[in-house]
Amino acid sequence: MTPASSRRRDLAAIVASIAATVFGAGLGELAAAVVSPTASPFAVIGGGMIDLAPAWAKDLAIDLFGTGDKAALLVGIAVLLLIVAGVAGVLERRKAPWGRVVLVALGVIGAIVSMTRADAGTLSPLPSLVAGAAALVAGLLVARLRRRSTKAPTDDGVSRRSVLALSGVAVMAGALAAVGSVAVSGGARAVSAVRSALRLPSPATTTPVPAGADLGIDGLGPIITASSDFYRIDTALVVPQVDPATWTLRVHGMVEQEVVLRWDDLVTLPQKETVATLVCVSNEVGGSLIGTARWLGVPLRDILERAKPTTEADMVLSHSVDGFTASTPLEALTDGRDALLAIGMNGEPLPIEHGFPVRMVVPGLYGYVSATKWVSELEVTRYDRAEGYWTSRGWSERGPVKLQSRIDVPRSGARVGAGDTVIAGVAWQTHVGVSGVEVQIDDGPWQAATLATAISADTWVQWSLPWNATSGSHTIRCRAISADGQTQTSDVAAPAPDGATGWDERTVSVA
Ligand SMILES: Nc1nc2c(c(=O)[nH]1)N[C@H]1C(S)=C(S)[C@@H](COP(=O)(O)O)O[C@H]1N2
Ligand SMILES: [Mo]
């Protein structure tokens, strides 16, 4: 065989193997959609990778892709899979049956990982096994065709075309199966229908939003973030689908009385509506992983009171149905702040990706130690006995929110006309509160900005400063002063392990 024809055969083997893999992957997704969406081979491999990721990797992913980190991961897995499939193709041609073995091994690996997932059921390995088996069968079919083509060298052109045609059909069938899996995925539609039909109880107490809370400045986001604009951060590649009818919350551990709460119990308890700002520990200085919403729910204190934590307990490890956990100081849940077991967000049931039907919201703490979505368990324990999901990956065990401020107007790199304009932004240290914001233009003096009326210490506050802009390039920076008199530090710290610090800064060119 000439090197050229060998290369051509390698290429054909690669195409055939990739086609078989796409076919297998598509069928695996379809099988998952039918038996269990969270057991999708892509979801279990991706979920496993997320769980293995250390603090810096999470940070890097959010840094590079923002809230598109999950899509980026799935694309990454797909690319990796295709590369492995290509290598398997060459291997199969030169050292059969090792290429086939690799494809089957991928399915088996998926099946094994699927069984280690927190939400694994008995059928969880099935989709990955289907994927492996389908890839094997498709691979064998194409190989058979290829062998025929080697036996009849004169027919080479024709057979190569049929190999390509069969590969094309396999790819198309795989893609179709994957698309079909979205349509078949009944679980998601069912829960979303339940959510739409749900009526929330009315709150016994509410938090008013003062008229002066929103400065109404163009480019400054609204004081209450629309649910559809609210940032989303979690480890769930497939959003958990939890039906309120089957939801339970088990309060156990270091308690005098174990308590199990059902949805019907929860909605009959007195509800509170509060406004609270939620911020992610991964939020960079000037970042957008922060939002403010009206939350409806039952104070966690009322729930814990029924279980009666013992005096040695100092932490509540909240568990999500998908295995995520958060370690919250028991004190933050019982000291009277508006720590809620929330069922409503901005007047509607929680959006499914924000924790439907029930999540936690605790003012003053970053989300990773407090805001468990799809919550299913409150384990009363101690910091020296247990740790939360991100703590075991290098993040701090307690996550009090740090004092921060952000410039929203003018936007970074914006072109501003000379003359009277405005600088504006938000500042927060949830549950402590903000008493002032100062702004520095170039190397000028720090000037006091005007603060909007705060909703409460649990929310961000808007601020603004009139500015007579002169032409040229200007650097604007801001710093907040907390309600307890601290000035926001200029020390620069990365988000890991307990939240970013430093001053937000924008450079704008004035025409
Ligand atoms: N079940 C679950 N809950 C979770 C997380 C998660 O990964 N899984 N992430 C937490 C983190 S890190 C943050 S910042 C908030 C984000 O809540 P949001 O997506 O509603 O904005 O949810 C918290 N609750
Ligand atoms: Mo977070």
Tab-separated table of C-alpha atoms in Angstrom, residues 137-490:
chain	number	residue	atom	x	y	z
A	137	VAL	CA	-23.028	-1.736	16.029
A	138	ALA	CA	-22.688	1.280	13.743
A	139	GLY	CA	-18.907	0.867	13.753
A	140	LEU	CA	-19.180	-2.807	12.796
A	141	LEU	CA	-21.577	-2.048	9.965
A	142	VAL	CA	-19.286	0.557	8.459
A	143	ALA	CA	-16.236	-1.677	8.957
A	144	ARG	CA	-17.951	-4.486	7.075
A	145	LEU	CA	-18.593	-2.198	4.153
A	146	ARG	CA	-14.980	-1.037	4.244
A	147	ARG	CA	-13.687	-4.592	4.230
A	148	ARG	CA	-15.718	-5.266	1.081
A	149	SER	CA	-14.082	-2.252	-0.504
A	150	THR	CA	-10.572	-3.601	0.235
A	151	LYS	CA	-11.413	-6.933	-1.368
A	152	ALA	CA	-12.458	-5.285	-4.616
A	153	PRO	CA	-9.805	-2.717	-5.346
A	154	THR	CA	-11.277	-1.811	-8.718
A	155	ASP	CA	-14.510	-0.829	-6.993
A	156	ASP	CA	-12.681	1.338	-4.489
A	157	GLY	CA	-14.290	4.598	-5.573
A	158	VAL	CA	-17.819	3.227	-5.413
A	159	SER	CA	-17.351	1.558	-2.010
A	160	ARG	CA	-15.657	4.534	-0.522
A	161	ARG	CA	-18.686	6.490	-1.539
A	162	SER	CA	-20.964	3.998	0.175
A	163	VAL	CA	-18.815	4.113	3.326
A	164	LEU	CA	-19.193	7.876	3.278
A	165	ALA	CA	-22.915	7.583	2.626
A	166	LEU	CA	-23.402	5.171	5.512
A	167	SER	CA	-21.335	7.438	7.767
A	168	GLY	CA	-23.500	10.362	6.745
A	169	VAL	CA	-26.636	8.411	7.545
A	170	ALA	CA	-25.204	7.445	10.952
A	171	VAL	CA	-24.359	11.066	11.773
A	172	MET	CA	-27.786	12.216	10.699
A	173	ALA	CA	-29.527	9.499	12.696
A	174	GLY	CA	-27.454	10.412	15.746
A	175	ALA	CA	-28.236	14.098	15.386
A	176	LEU	CA	-31.918	13.329	14.887
A	177	ALA	CA	-31.966	11.174	17.998
A	178	ALA	CA	-30.320	13.963	19.998
A	179	VAL	CA	-32.857	16.500	18.737
A	180	GLY	CA	-35.643	14.003	19.420
A	181	SER	CA	-34.404	13.611	22.976
A	182	VAL	CA	-35.289	17.246	23.638
A	183	ALA	CA	-38.823	16.694	22.391
A	184	VAL	CA	-39.278	13.436	24.300
A	185	SER	CA	-37.921	14.834	27.571
A	186	GLY	CA	-41.268	14.739	29.340
A	187	GLY	CA	-40.048	15.399	32.882
A	188	ALA	CA	-39.169	19.002	32.174
A	189	ARG	CA	-42.472	19.756	30.504
A	190	ALA	CA	-44.460	18.132	33.288
A	191	VAL	CA	-42.824	20.134	36.077
A	192	SER	CA	-43.013	23.352	34.118
A	193	ALA	CA	-46.764	22.761	33.653
A	194	VAL	CA	-47.172	22.154	37.391
A	195	ARG	CA	-45.277	25.382	38.065
A	196	SER	CA	-47.467	27.400	35.694
A	197	ALA	CA	-50.624	26.156	37.377
A	198	LEU	CA	-49.346	26.835	40.891
A	199	ARG	CA	-50.819	29.588	43.077
A	200	LEU	CA	-48.591	31.031	45.758
A	201	PRO	CA	-49.963	31.896	49.207
A	202	SER	CA	-50.100	35.599	50.111
A	203	PRO	CA	-47.444	36.884	52.460
A	204	ALA	CA	-48.327	37.824	56.014
A	205	THR	CA	-45.617	40.495	55.928
A	206	THR	CA	-43.929	42.283	53.043
A	207	THR	CA	-40.986	44.630	52.548
A	208	PRO	CA	-41.941	47.834	50.738
A	209	VAL	CA	-39.675	49.215	48.033
A	210	PRO	CA	-39.314	52.956	48.781
A	211	ALA	CA	-40.042	55.314	45.885
A	212	GLY	CA	-36.509	56.701	45.993
A	213	ALA	CA	-34.810	53.297	45.775
A	214	ASP	CA	-34.530	53.395	42.002
A	215	LEU	CA	-32.718	56.418	40.552
A	216	GLY	CA	-34.083	55.592	37.113
A	217	ILE	CA	-30.807	56.410	35.414
A	218	ASP	CA	-30.329	55.137	31.873
A	219	GLY	CA	-27.864	52.253	31.884
A	220	LEU	CA	-28.292	51.579	35.581
A	221	GLY	CA	-30.154	48.289	36.046
A	222	PRO	CA	-33.504	48.327	37.879
A	223	ILE	CA	-33.354	48.034	41.665
A	224	ILE	CA	-35.233	44.716	41.430
A	225	THR	CA	-33.724	42.379	38.867
A	226	ALA	CA	-36.216	40.657	36.557
A	227	SER	CA	-36.116	36.888	37.119
A	228	SER	CA	-35.263	36.372	33.453
A	229	ASP	CA	-32.207	38.651	33.852
A	230	PHE	CA	-31.100	37.137	37.155
A	231	TYR	CA	-27.673	35.505	36.971
A	232	ARG	CA	-27.621	31.739	37.254
A	233	ILE	CA	-24.806	29.763	38.837
A	234	ASP	CA	-24.948	26.098	39.777
A	235	THR	CA	-23.320	22.756	39.124
A	236	ALA	CA	-26.412	21.267	37.454
A	237	LEU	CA	-25.872	20.474	33.754
A	238	VAL	CA	-29.438	19.208	33.623
A	239	VAL	CA	-31.753	21.420	35.662
A	240	PRO	CA	-33.352	19.261	38.386
A	241	GLN	CA	-37.081	18.731	37.822
A	242	VAL	CA	-38.748	18.575	41.216
A	243	ASP	CA	-42.504	18.211	41.484
A	244	PRO	CA	-43.934	19.980	44.562
A	245	ALA	CA	-46.269	17.012	45.008
A	246	THR	CA	-43.328	14.723	45.768
A	247	TRP	CA	-40.995	17.336	47.318
A	248	THR	CA	-40.019	16.858	50.940
A	249	LEU	CA	-37.619	18.611	53.269
A	250	ARG	CA	-36.034	16.472	55.945
A	251	VAL	CA	-34.567	18.365	58.910
A	252	HIS	CA	-32.270	16.011	60.780
A	253	GLY	CA	-28.874	15.570	62.416
A	254	MET	CA	-28.151	17.329	65.689
A	255	VAL	CA	-31.785	18.010	66.489
A	256	GLU	CA	-34.132	16.945	69.253
A	257	GLN	CA	-36.923	16.205	66.827
A	258	GLU	CA	-36.482	15.129	63.228
A	259	VAL	CA	-38.942	16.991	60.992
A	260	VAL	CA	-40.207	16.139	57.516
A	261	LEU	CA	-41.997	18.915	55.693
A	262	ARG	CA	-44.154	18.554	52.572
A	263	TRP	CA	-45.190	21.239	50.095
A	264	ASP	CA	-48.717	21.345	51.537
A	265	ASP	CA	-47.280	21.878	55.025
A	266	LEU	CA	-44.961	24.607	53.812
A	267	VAL	CA	-47.574	26.711	52.033
A	268	THR	CA	-49.870	26.754	55.055
A	269	LEU	CA	-47.155	28.292	57.262
A	270	PRO	CA	-47.032	32.120	57.603
A	271	GLN	CA	-45.156	33.524	54.598
A	272	LYS	CA	-42.863	36.498	54.526
A	273	GLU	CA	-41.912	38.545	51.478
A	274	THR	CA	-38.538	40.233	51.646
A	275	VAL	CA	-36.223	41.893	49.182
A	276	ALA	CA	-32.688	40.546	49.211
A	277	THR	CA	-29.628	40.811	47.029
A	278	LEU	CA	-27.936	37.542	46.123
A	279	VAL	CA	-24.295	37.582	45.087
A	280	CYS	CA	-21.926	34.888	43.948
A	281	VAL	CA	-18.510	34.505	45.564
A	282	SER	CA	-17.113	34.155	42.025
A	283	ASN	CA	-18.245	37.679	41.164
A	284	GLU	CA	-15.230	39.702	40.040
A	285	VAL	CA	-14.848	43.346	40.986
A	286	GLY	CA	-17.210	45.106	38.575
A	287	GLY	CA	-18.866	41.774	37.718
A	288	SER	CA	-22.489	40.896	37.108
A	289	LEU	CA	-23.002	37.735	39.204
A	290	ILE	CA	-25.364	39.661	41.484
A	291	GLY	CA	-29.077	40.355	41.506
A	292	THR	CA	-31.891	41.529	43.736
A	293	ALA	CA	-35.316	39.926	43.964
A	294	ARG	CA	-38.477	39.838	46.030
A	295	TRP	CA	-38.414	36.468	47.765
A	296	LEU	CA	-41.473	34.805	49.297
A	297	GLY	CA	-41.075	32.066	51.840
A	298	VAL	CA	-41.058	30.794	55.386
A	299	PRO	CA	-38.340	31.978	57.771
A	300	LEU	CA	-35.841	29.159	58.214
A	301	ARG	CA	-35.864	29.980	61.899
A	302	ASP	CA	-39.491	28.804	62.116
A	303	ILE	CA	-38.574	25.488	60.486
A	304	LEU	CA	-35.493	24.944	62.651
A	305	GLU	CA	-37.456	25.833	65.771
A	306	ARG	CA	-39.629	22.767	65.215
A	307	ALA	CA	-36.595	20.498	65.004
A	308	LYS	CA	-34.806	22.120	67.973
A	309	PRO	CA	-31.079	22.032	67.152
A	310	THR	CA	-28.929	20.858	70.057
A	311	THR	CA	-26.596	23.373	71.719
A	312	GLU	CA	-23.433	21.805	70.190
A	313	ALA	CA	-24.636	22.388	66.615
A	314	ASP	CA	-23.113	25.380	64.797
A	315	MET	CA	-23.855	24.705	61.125
A	316	VAL	CA	-26.647	23.647	58.795
A	317	LEU	CA	-25.568	21.650	55.764
A	318	SER	CA	-28.357	22.105	53.249
A	319	HIS	CA	-28.579	19.449	50.533
A	320	SER	CA	-30.007	19.788	47.064
A	321	VAL	CA	-31.663	16.908	45.197
A	322	ASP	CA	-28.641	16.901	42.862
A	323	GLY	CA	-26.065	16.425	45.606
A	324	PHE	CA	-24.938	20.053	45.985
A	325	THR	CA	-24.481	21.114	49.607
A	326	ALA	CA	-23.935	24.442	51.390
A	327	SER	CA	-22.648	25.032	54.917
A	328	THR	CA	-24.495	27.896	56.608
A	329	PRO	CA	-23.716	29.108	60.129
A	330	LEU	CA	-26.676	28.066	62.289
A	331	GLU	CA	-26.595	31.553	63.754
A	332	ALA	CA	-27.315	33.209	60.410
A	333	LEU	CA	-30.467	31.099	60.153
A	334	THR	CA	-31.711	31.837	63.647
A	335	ASP	CA	-30.540	35.378	64.516
A	336	GLY	CA	-33.679	37.015	63.173
A	337	ARG	CA	-32.480	38.093	59.735
A	338	ASP	CA	-34.748	37.272	56.796
A	339	ALA	CA	-33.243	33.860	56.032
A	340	LEU	CA	-35.951	32.167	53.982
A	341	LEU	CA	-36.986	28.816	52.720
A	342	ALA	CA	-38.188	30.521	49.569
A	343	ILE	CA	-40.943	29.392	47.206
A	344	GLY	CA	-41.497	32.647	45.304
A	345	MET	CA	-39.322	35.027	43.297
A	346	ASN	CA	-40.653	38.367	42.103
A	347	GLY	CA	-44.276	37.368	42.618
A	348	GLU	CA	-44.111	33.995	40.883
A	349	PRO	CA	-43.116	30.475	41.837
A	350	LEU	CA	-39.328	30.123	41.645
A	351	PRO	CA	-38.170	29.676	38.065
A	352	ILE	CA	-37.043	26.046	37.644
A	353	GLU	CA	-33.393	27.057	37.110
A	354	HIS	CA	-33.546	29.195	40.262
A	355	GLY	CA	-34.524	26.278	42.470
A	356	PHE	CA	-38.186	25.332	41.940
A	357	PRO	CA	-40.020	24.455	44.071
A	358	VAL	CA	-37.999	25.456	47.160
A	359	ARG	CA	-34.613	27.093	47.764
A	360	MET	CA	-32.798	28.962	50.504
A	361	VAL	CA	-31.983	32.674	50.551
A	362	VAL	CA	-29.859	34.082	53.382
A	363	PRO	CA	-28.950	37.798	53.465
A	364	GLY	CA	-25.295	38.494	54.213
A	365	LEU	CA	-23.798	35.289	52.809
A	366	TYR	CA	-22.519	34.387	49.362
A	367	GLY	CA	-24.735	31.941	47.475
A	368	TYR	CA	-22.348	28.996	47.694
A	369	VAL	CA	-22.738	28.772	51.500
A	370	SER	CA	-26.402	29.646	51.766
A	371	ALA	CA	-28.623	29.743	48.697
A	372	THR	CA	-29.240	26.030	48.047
A	373	LYS	CA	-31.663	25.532	45.173
A	374	TRP	CA	-33.930	22.457	44.836
A	375	VAL	CA	-33.303	22.010	48.565
A	376	SER	CA	-34.293	18.642	50.027
A	377	GLU	CA	-32.501	18.315	53.350
A	378	LEU	CA	-31.301	20.444	56.246
A	379	GLU	CA	-28.644	18.541	58.134
A	380	VAL	CA	-27.947	20.234	61.453
A	381	THR	CA	-24.292	19.612	62.243
A	382	ARG	CA	-20.953	21.235	63.097
A	383	TYR	CA	-18.180	22.819	61.020
A	384	ASP	CA	-15.705	20.315	62.445
A	385	ARG	CA	-17.844	17.384	61.278
A	386	ALA	CA	-18.985	18.242	57.771
A	387	GLU	CA	-18.251	20.575	54.886
A	388	GLY	CA	-20.130	22.009	51.925
A	389	TYR	CA	-19.631	21.279	48.224
A	390	TRP	CA	-17.285	24.188	47.480
A	391	THR	CA	-15.416	24.021	50.777
A	392	SER	CA	-14.074	20.597	49.881
A	393	ARG	CA	-12.860	22.174	46.619
A	394	GLY	CA	-10.814	24.897	48.254
A	395	TRP	CA	-13.332	27.649	49.013
A	396	SER	CA	-13.775	29.073	52.472
A	397	GLU	CA	-16.198	27.281	54.831
A	398	ARG	CA	-18.033	30.508	55.720
A	399	GLY	CA	-18.772	33.129	53.118
A	400	PRO	CA	-19.829	36.510	54.529
A	401	VAL	CA	-20.396	38.976	51.671
A	402	LYS	CA	-17.646	41.574	51.280
A	403	LEU	CA	-18.150	45.321	50.869
A	404	GLN	CA	-18.247	46.168	47.149
A	405	SER	CA	-19.324	48.836	44.695
A	406	ARG	CA	-19.657	48.891	40.920
A	407	ILE	CA	-19.768	51.593	38.248
A	408	ASP	CA	-22.562	50.960	35.734
A	409	VAL	CA	-22.729	54.368	34.014
A	410	PRO	CA	-20.857	55.249	31.895
A	411	ARG	CA	-20.117	51.786	30.559
A	412	SER	CA	-16.526	50.662	30.259
A	413	GLY	CA	-14.946	51.942	27.071
A	414	ALA	CA	-18.012	54.141	26.443
A	415	ARG	CA	-17.765	57.332	24.376
A	416	VAL	CA	-19.265	60.207	26.331
A	417	GLY	CA	-20.060	63.695	25.058
A	418	ALA	CA	-18.353	66.572	26.872
A	419	GLY	CA	-20.471	68.516	29.370
A	420	ASP	CA	-22.870	67.623	32.158
A	421	THR	CA	-23.384	63.893	32.558
A	422	VAL	CA	-23.721	61.407	35.391
A	423	ILE	CA	-21.708	58.611	36.946
A	424	ALA	CA	-23.796	55.936	38.654
A	425	GLY	CA	-23.679	52.424	40.003
A	426	VAL	CA	-24.564	50.099	42.851
A	427	ALA	CA	-22.931	49.252	46.188
A	428	TRP	CA	-23.577	46.469	48.683
A	429	GLN	CA	-22.548	44.564	51.715
A	430	THR	CA	-25.648	42.524	52.310
A	431	HIS	CA	-26.976	42.451	55.859
A	432	VAL	CA	-24.453	45.116	56.900
A	433	GLY	CA	-25.602	47.925	54.617
A	434	VAL	CA	-23.917	50.824	52.860
A	435	SER	CA	-23.670	54.345	54.269
A	436	GLY	CA	-21.821	56.035	51.444
A	437	VAL	CA	-20.040	55.780	48.109
A	438	GLU	CA	-17.102	57.886	46.989
A	439	VAL	CA	-15.921	58.490	43.460
A	440	GLN	CA	-12.526	59.531	42.180
A	441	ILE	CA	-11.974	60.917	38.695
A	442	ASP	CA	-8.385	60.581	37.455
A	443	ASP	CA	-6.191	61.694	40.335
A	444	GLY	CA	-8.726	64.122	41.747
A	445	PRO	CA	-10.177	64.134	45.267
A	446	TRP	CA	-12.637	61.465	46.410
A	447	GLN	CA	-16.131	62.926	46.052
A	448	ALA	CA	-19.208	61.759	47.932
A	449	ALA	CA	-21.869	60.295	45.634
A	450	THR	CA	-25.581	60.625	46.378
A	451	LEU	CA	-27.102	57.398	47.669
A	452	ALA	CA	-30.592	56.322	46.669
A	453	THR	CA	-32.986	55.317	49.454
A	454	ALA	CA	-31.958	51.815	50.505
A	455	ILE	CA	-34.654	49.142	50.601
A	456	SER	CA	-32.859	47.576	53.565
A	457	ALA	CA	-29.377	46.575	54.657
A	458	ASP	CA	-30.017	43.281	52.815
A	459	THR	CA	-30.056	44.872	49.383
A	460	TRP	CA	-27.728	46.763	47.111
A	461	VAL	CA	-28.154	50.508	46.913
A	462	GLN	CA	-27.872	52.721	43.844
A	463	TRP	CA	-25.644	55.791	43.822
A	464	SER	CA	-24.908	58.653	41.444
A	465	LEU	CA	-22.660	61.659	41.011
A	466	PRO	CA	-23.070	64.521	38.531
A	467	TRP	CA	-20.007	64.962	36.333
A	468	ASN	CA	-18.971	67.812	34.111
A	469	ALA	CA	-16.950	65.759	31.646
A	470	THR	CA	-14.087	67.443	29.824
A	471	SER	CA	-12.760	65.993	26.583
A	472	GLY	CA	-10.016	63.418	26.784
A	473	SER	CA	-9.605	60.055	28.443
A	474	HIS	CA	-10.678	59.711	32.077
A	475	THR	CA	-10.418	57.015	34.691
A	476	ILE	CA	-13.270	56.714	37.172
A	477	ARG	CA	-13.102	54.575	40.291
A	478	CYS	CA	-15.452	54.063	43.216
A	479	ARG	CA	-15.391	52.744	46.749
A	480	ALA	CA	-18.140	52.134	49.266
A	481	ILE	CA	-18.370	52.867	52.965
A	482	SER	CA	-20.302	50.302	54.973
A	483	ALA	CA	-22.979	51.055	57.542
A	484	ASP	CA	-20.458	50.083	60.204
A	485	GLY	CA	-17.941	52.657	58.989
A	486	GLN	CA	-15.490	50.522	56.979
A	487	THR	CA	-14.099	51.831	53.707
A	488	GLN	CA	-13.937	49.331	50.853
A	489	THR	CA	-10.383	48.071	50.585
A	490	SER	CA	-8.195	48.789	47.554
